[in-house]
Short mmCIF file of C-alpha atoms in Angstrom, two decimals:
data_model
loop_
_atom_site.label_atom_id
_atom_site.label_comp_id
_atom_site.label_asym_id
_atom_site.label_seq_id
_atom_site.Cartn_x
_atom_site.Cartn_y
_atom_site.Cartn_z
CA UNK A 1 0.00 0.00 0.00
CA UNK A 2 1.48 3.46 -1.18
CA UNK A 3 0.70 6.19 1.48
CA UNK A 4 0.16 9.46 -0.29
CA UNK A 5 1.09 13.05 1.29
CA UNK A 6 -0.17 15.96 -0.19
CA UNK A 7 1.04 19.67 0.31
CA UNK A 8 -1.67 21.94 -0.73
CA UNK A 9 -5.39 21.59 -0.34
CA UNK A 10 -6.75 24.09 -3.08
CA UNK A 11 -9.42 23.35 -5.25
CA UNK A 12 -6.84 21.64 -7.41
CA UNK A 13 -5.07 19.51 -4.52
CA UNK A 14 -8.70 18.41 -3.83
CA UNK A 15 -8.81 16.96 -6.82
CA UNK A 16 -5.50 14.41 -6.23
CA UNK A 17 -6.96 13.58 -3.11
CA UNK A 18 -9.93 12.41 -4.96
CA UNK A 19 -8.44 10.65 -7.94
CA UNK A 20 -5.73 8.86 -5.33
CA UNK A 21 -7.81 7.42 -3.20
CA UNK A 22 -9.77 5.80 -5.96
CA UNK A 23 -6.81 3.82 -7.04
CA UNK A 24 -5.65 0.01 -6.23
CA UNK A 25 -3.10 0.04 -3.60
CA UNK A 26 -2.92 3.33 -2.83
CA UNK A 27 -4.22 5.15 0.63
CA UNK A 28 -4.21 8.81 0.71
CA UNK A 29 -2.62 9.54 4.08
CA UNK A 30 -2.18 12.97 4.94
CA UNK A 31 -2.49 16.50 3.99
CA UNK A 32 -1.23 19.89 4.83
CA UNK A 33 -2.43 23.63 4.17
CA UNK A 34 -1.91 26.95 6.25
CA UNK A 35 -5.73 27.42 5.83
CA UNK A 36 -8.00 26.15 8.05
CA UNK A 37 -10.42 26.21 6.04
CA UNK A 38 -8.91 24.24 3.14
CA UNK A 39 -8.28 21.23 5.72
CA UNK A 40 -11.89 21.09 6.69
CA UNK A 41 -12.63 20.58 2.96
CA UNK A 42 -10.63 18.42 2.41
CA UNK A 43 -11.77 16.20 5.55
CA UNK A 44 -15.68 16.79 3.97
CA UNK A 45 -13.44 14.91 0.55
CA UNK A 46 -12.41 12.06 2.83
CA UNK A 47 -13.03 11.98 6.42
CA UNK A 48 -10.55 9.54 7.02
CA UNK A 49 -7.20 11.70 6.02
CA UNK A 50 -4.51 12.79 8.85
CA UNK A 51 -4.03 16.89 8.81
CA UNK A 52 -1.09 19.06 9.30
CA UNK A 53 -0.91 22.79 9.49
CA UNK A 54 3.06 22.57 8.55
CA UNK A 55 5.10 20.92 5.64
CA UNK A 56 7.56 20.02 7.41
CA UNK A 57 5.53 17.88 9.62
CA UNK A 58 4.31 16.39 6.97
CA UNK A 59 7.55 15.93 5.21
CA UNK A 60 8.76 14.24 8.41
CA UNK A 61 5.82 11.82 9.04
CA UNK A 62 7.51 8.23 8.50
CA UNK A 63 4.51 6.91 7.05
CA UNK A 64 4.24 8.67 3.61
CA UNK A 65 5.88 7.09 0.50
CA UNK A 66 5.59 9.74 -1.67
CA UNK A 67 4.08 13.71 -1.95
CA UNK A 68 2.30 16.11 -4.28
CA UNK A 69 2.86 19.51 -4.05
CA UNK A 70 0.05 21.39 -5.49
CA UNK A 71 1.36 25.07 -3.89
CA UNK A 72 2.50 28.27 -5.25
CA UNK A 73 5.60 27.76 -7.73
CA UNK A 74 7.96 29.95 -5.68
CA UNK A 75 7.51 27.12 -3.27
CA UNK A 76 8.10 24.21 -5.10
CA UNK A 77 11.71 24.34 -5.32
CA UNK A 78 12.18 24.47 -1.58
CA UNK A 79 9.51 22.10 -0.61
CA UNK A 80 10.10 19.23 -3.24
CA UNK A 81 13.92 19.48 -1.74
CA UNK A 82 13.05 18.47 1.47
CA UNK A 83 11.13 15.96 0.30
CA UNK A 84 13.57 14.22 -1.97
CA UNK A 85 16.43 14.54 1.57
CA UNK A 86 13.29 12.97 3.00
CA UNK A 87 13.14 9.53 0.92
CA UNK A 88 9.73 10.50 -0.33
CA UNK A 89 8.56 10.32 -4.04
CA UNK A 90 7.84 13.63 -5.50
CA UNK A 91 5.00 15.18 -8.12
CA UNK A 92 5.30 18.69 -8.11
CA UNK A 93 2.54 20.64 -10.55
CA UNK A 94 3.85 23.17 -13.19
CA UNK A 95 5.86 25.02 -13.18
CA UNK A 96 8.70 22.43 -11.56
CA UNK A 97 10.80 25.66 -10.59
CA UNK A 98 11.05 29.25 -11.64
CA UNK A 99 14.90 28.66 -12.83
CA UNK A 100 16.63 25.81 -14.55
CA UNK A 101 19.33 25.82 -11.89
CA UNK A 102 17.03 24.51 -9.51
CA UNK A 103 15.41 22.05 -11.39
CA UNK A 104 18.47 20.43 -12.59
CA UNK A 105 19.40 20.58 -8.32
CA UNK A 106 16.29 18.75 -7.68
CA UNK A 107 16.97 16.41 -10.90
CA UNK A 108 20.34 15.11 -9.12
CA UNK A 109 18.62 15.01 -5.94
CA UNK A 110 16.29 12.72 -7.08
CA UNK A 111 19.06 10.91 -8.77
CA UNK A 112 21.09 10.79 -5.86
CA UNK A 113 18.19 9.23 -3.37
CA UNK A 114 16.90 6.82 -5.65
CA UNK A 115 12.88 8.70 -6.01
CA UNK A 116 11.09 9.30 -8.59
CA UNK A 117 10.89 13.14 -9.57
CA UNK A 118 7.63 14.12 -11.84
CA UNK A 119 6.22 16.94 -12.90
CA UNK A 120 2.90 17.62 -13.16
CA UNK A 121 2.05 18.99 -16.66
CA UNK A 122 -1.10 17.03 -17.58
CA UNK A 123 -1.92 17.66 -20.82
CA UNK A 124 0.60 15.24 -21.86
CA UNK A 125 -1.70 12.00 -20.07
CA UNK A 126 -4.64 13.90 -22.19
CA UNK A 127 -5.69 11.23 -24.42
CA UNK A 128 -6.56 14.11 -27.22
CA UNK A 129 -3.17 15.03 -27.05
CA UNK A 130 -1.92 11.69 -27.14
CA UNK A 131 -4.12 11.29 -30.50
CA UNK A 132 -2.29 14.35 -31.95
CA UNK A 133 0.77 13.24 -31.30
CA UNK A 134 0.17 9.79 -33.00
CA UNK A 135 -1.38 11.98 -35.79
CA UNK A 136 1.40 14.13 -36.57
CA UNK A 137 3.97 11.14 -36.30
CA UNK A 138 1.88 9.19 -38.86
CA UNK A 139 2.58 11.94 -41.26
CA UNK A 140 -0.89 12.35 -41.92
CA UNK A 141 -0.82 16.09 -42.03
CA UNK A 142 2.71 15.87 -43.66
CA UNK A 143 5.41 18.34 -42.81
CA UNK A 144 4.26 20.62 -40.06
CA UNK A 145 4.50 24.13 -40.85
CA UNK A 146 3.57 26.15 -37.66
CA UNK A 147 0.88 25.61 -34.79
CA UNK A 148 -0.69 28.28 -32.68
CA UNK A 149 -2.11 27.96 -28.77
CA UNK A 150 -4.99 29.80 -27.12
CA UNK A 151 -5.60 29.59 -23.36
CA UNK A 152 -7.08 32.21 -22.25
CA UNK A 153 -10.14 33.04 -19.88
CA UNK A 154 -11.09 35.56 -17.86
CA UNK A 155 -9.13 35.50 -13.95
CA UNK A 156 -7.85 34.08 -11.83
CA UNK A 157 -5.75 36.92 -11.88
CA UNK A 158 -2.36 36.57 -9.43
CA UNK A 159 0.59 38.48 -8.04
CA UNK A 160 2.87 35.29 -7.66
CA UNK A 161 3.55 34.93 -10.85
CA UNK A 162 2.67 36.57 -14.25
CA UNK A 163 0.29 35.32 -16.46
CA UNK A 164 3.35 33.36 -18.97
CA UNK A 165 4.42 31.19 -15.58
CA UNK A 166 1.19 30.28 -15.06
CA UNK A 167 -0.87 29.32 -17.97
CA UNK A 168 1.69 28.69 -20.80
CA UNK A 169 3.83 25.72 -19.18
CA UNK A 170 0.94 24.30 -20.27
CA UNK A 171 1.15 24.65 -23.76
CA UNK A 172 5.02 24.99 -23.89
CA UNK A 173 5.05 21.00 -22.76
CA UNK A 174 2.30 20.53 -25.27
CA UNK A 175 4.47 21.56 -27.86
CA UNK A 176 7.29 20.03 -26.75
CA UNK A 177 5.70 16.70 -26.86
CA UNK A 178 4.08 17.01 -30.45
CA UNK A 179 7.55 18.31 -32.05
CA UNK A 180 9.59 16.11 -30.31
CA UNK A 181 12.05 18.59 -29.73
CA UNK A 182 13.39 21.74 -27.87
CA UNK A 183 13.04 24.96 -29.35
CA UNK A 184 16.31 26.80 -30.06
CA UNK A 185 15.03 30.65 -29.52
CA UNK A 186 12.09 32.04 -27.98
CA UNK A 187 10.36 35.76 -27.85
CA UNK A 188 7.73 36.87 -25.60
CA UNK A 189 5.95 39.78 -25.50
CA UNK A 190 3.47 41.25 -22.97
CA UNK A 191 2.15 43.81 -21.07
CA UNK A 192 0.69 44.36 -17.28
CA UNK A 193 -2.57 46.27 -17.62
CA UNK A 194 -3.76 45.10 -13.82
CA UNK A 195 -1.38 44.59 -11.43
CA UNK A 196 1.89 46.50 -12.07
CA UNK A 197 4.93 44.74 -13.20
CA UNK A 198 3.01 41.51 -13.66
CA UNK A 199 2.26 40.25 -17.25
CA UNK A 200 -1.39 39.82 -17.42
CA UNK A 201 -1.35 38.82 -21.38
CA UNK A 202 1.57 37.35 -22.99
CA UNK A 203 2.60 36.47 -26.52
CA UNK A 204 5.40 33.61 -26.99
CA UNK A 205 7.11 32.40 -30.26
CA UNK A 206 9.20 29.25 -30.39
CA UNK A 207 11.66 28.69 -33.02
CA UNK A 208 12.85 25.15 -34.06
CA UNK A 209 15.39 23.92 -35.76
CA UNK A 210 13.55 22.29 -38.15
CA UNK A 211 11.83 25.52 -39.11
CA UNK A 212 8.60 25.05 -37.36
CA UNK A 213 7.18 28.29 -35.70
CA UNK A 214 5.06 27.89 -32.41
CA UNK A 215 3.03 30.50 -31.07
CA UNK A 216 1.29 30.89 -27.68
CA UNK A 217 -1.14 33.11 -26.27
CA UNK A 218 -2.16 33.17 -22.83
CA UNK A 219 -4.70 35.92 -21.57
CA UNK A 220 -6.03 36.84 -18.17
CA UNK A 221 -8.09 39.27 -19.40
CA UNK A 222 -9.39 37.33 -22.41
CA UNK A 223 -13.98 37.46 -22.78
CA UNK A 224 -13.63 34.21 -23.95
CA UNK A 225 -12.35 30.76 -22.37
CA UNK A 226 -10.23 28.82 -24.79
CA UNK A 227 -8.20 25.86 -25.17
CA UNK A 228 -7.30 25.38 -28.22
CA UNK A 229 -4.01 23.98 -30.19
CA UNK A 230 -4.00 24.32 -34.30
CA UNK A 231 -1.79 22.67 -36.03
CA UNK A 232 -0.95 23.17 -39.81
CA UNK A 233 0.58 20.94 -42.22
CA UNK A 234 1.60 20.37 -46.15
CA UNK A 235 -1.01 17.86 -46.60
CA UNK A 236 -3.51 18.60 -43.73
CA UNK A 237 -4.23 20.70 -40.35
CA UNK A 238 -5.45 19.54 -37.48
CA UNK A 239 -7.49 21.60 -34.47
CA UNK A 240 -7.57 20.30 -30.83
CA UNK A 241 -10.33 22.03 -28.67
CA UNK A 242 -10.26 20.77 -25.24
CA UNK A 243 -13.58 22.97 -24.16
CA UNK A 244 -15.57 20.40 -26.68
CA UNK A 245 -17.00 17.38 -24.23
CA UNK A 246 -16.61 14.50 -26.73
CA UNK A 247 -15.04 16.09 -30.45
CA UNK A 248 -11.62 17.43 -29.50
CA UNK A 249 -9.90 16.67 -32.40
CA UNK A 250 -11.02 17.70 -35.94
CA UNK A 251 -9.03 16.91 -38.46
CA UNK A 252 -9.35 19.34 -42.02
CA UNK A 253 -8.18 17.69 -45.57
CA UNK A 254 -7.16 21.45 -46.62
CA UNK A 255 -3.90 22.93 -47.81
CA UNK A 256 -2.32 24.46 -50.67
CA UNK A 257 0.67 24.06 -53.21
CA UNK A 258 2.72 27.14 -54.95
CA UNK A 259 4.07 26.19 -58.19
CA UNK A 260 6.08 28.57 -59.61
CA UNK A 261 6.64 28.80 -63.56
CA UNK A 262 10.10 29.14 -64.95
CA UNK A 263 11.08 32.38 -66.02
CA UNK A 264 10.37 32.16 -69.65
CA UNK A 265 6.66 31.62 -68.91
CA UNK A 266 6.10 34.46 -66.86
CA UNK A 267 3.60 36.69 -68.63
CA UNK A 268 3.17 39.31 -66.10
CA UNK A 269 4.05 40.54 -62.89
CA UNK A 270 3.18 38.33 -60.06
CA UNK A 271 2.53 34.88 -62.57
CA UNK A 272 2.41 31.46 -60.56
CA UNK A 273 0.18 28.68 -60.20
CA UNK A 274 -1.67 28.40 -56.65
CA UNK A 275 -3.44 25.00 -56.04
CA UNK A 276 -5.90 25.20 -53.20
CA UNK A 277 -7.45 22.03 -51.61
CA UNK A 278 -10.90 22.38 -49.24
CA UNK A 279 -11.58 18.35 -48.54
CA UNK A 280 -13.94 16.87 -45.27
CA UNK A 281 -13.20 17.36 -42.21
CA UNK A 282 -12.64 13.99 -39.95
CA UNK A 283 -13.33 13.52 -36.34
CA UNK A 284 -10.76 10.80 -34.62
CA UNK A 285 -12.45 8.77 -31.97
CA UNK A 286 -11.13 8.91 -29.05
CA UNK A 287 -11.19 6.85 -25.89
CA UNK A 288 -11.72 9.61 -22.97
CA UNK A 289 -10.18 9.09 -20.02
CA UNK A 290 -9.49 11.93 -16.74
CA UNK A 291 -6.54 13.40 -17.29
CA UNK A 292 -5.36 14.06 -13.93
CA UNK A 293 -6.16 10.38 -13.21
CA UNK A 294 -4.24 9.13 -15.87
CA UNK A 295 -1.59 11.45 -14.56
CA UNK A 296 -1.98 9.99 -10.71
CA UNK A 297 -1.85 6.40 -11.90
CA UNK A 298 1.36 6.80 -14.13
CA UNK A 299 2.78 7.82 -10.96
CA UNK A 300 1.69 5.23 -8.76
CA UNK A 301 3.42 2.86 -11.57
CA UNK A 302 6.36 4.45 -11.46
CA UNK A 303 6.92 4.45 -7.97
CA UNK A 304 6.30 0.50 -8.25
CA UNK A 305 8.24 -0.92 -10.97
CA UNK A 306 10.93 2.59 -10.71
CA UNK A 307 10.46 3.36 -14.26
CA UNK A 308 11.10 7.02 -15.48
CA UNK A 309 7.85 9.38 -15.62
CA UNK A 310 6.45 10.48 -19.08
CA UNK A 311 6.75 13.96 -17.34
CA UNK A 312 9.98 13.30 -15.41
CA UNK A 313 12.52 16.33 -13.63
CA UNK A 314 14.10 16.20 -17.75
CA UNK A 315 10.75 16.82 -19.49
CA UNK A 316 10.52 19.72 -16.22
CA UNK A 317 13.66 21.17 -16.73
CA UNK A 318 12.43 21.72 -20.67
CA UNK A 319 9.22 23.79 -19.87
CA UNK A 320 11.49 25.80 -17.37
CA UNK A 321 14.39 26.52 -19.49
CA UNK A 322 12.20 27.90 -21.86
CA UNK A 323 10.18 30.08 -19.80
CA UNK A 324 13.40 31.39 -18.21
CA UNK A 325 14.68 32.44 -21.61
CA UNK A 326 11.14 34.08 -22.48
CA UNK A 327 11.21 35.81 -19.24
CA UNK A 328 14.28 37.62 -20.53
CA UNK A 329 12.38 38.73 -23.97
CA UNK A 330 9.93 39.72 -21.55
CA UNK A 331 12.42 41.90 -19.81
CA UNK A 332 14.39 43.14 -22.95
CA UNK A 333 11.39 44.14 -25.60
CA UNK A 334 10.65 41.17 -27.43
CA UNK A 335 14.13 40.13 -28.04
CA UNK A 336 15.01 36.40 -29.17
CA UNK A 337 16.63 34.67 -26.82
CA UNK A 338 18.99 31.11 -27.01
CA UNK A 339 17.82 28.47 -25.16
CA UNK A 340 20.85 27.35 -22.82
#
């Protein structure tokens, strides 16, 4: 029986507690949160569960295998390192740290004691996701030309962190996963229009080496929730909503072909041959699943058979690095920045 600790009992830590206690061999133990009132929630979730008021108590309490940490980013670095020195199995939500220097700290920490490090960026245990990425490595949409990301909404507006740290790790891992690469440059732009000196809208552009642009926009002050990845290719584009209940992905047979004429043929200014193509649009079918309980029982797996996380401290470190770099075109107008 794995006994669960969990730092953090927010709306979203509420929701491990549920999904962890609903799986085979697996107790949620404990949990911890400076609010009273958060602790009396989560007893309403499940009566059963042993309360702290401090981490460290937690953190100390012999009985726990492993902890989530589902608390403000600044804190994760601190709080997942005591863990680790702790023997306990760690899953930290997104971001894993605000610099790459501590993630690759808690990386060889992890290393070092033997745990198993994850990160919690769940749109990669999305089985929409998962489809996309088995779409685009078919080659069914071809090459891949560029793909564009909207999450926006309007709120929860914080002072922790700008708007970039907390909505686009998100869609930064998402791309990540569907390139199957690291971008080499990155340029954000954004402004702070409600709480000074904190982005509140941000634009981000990823450059890869194989010549794929990505583009992200994340928006607290947006009219309209979305959730939405496009995706365009030679042969076909693909759109993944994740507000739709049951068709996420569409799939559009659409594209178009420039064939230019040699220069004796050209008659006028301007002279090529455009060939556009407007097919059907498909709908994949897709086995739905939770998420976040896909997420909690690739854990659990880990921890029992010690294989490496999908979202491991690596795949962590990746997100970071480049939302450390775009935090510096942030800071510097826009510039591109290397990624380390």
């Amino acid at each position: 029986m794995i006994k669960i600790g969990l730092i953090g009992c927010g709306t979203w830590g509420r929701n491990y507690i549920r999904n962890f206690e609903h799986l085979d061999d697996v107790k949620m133990y404990a949990c911890c949160d400076f609010v009273e009132k958060n602790l009396k929630h989560s007893k309403r979730v499940l009566p059963t569960i042993k309360t702290y008021c401090n981490p460290e108590d937690l953190i100390a309490d012999d009985e726990i295998d492993a902890i989530i940490i589902a608390t403000p980013a600044k804190t994760h670095f601190d709080l997942a390192k005591k863990c680790l020195n702790s023997g306990k199995h760690v899953l930290v939500e997104k971001p894993l740290t605000l610099t790459s220097k501590e993630s690759k700290t808690l990386i060889e920490l992890a290393k070092k004691q033997d745990k198993i490090l994850m990160v919690g960026h769940i749109m990669e245990f999305n089985p929409a996701v998962v489809r996309l990425k088995e779409i685009i490595d078919s080659r069914e949409l071809g090459n891949i030309y560029y793909m564009y990301l909207n999450r926006t909404n309007l709120g929860r507006i914080r002072e922790d962190v700008n708007v970039m740290w907390d909505l686009a790790p998100h869609d930064i891992s998402i791309v990540n996963y569907l390139i199957g690469q690291e971008p080499k440059r990155v340029s954000a732009k954004g402004e702070s229009y409600i709480v000074e000196s904190t982005e509140d809208v941000v634009f981000l552009l990823m450059e890869f080496e194989s010549n794929i642009l990505a583009s992200i926009h994340v928006s607290w002050l947006d009219p309209c929730k979305l959730r939405r990845t496009t995706v365009i290719g030679d042969k076909k584009m693909a759109v993944f909503d994740d507000t739709e209940n049951v068709d996420k992905i569409r799939i559009y047979d659409r594209g178009v072909t420039y064939n230019p004429k040699t220069e004796r043929e050209f008659e006028d200014f301007g002279s090529f041959q455009l060939a556009y193509k407007y097919g059907d649009i498909h709908i994949p079918q897709l086995q739905l699943s939770e998420p976040l309980k896909n997420q909690c029982t690739h854990f659990v797996e880990c921890i029992k058979t010690g294989n490496k996380p999908k979202t491991d401290g690596e795949n962590g470190l990746r997100v970071v690095e480049v939302l450390a770099a775009a935090q510096k075109s942030l800071e510097n107008d826009g510039v591109f920045v290397d990624i380390e």
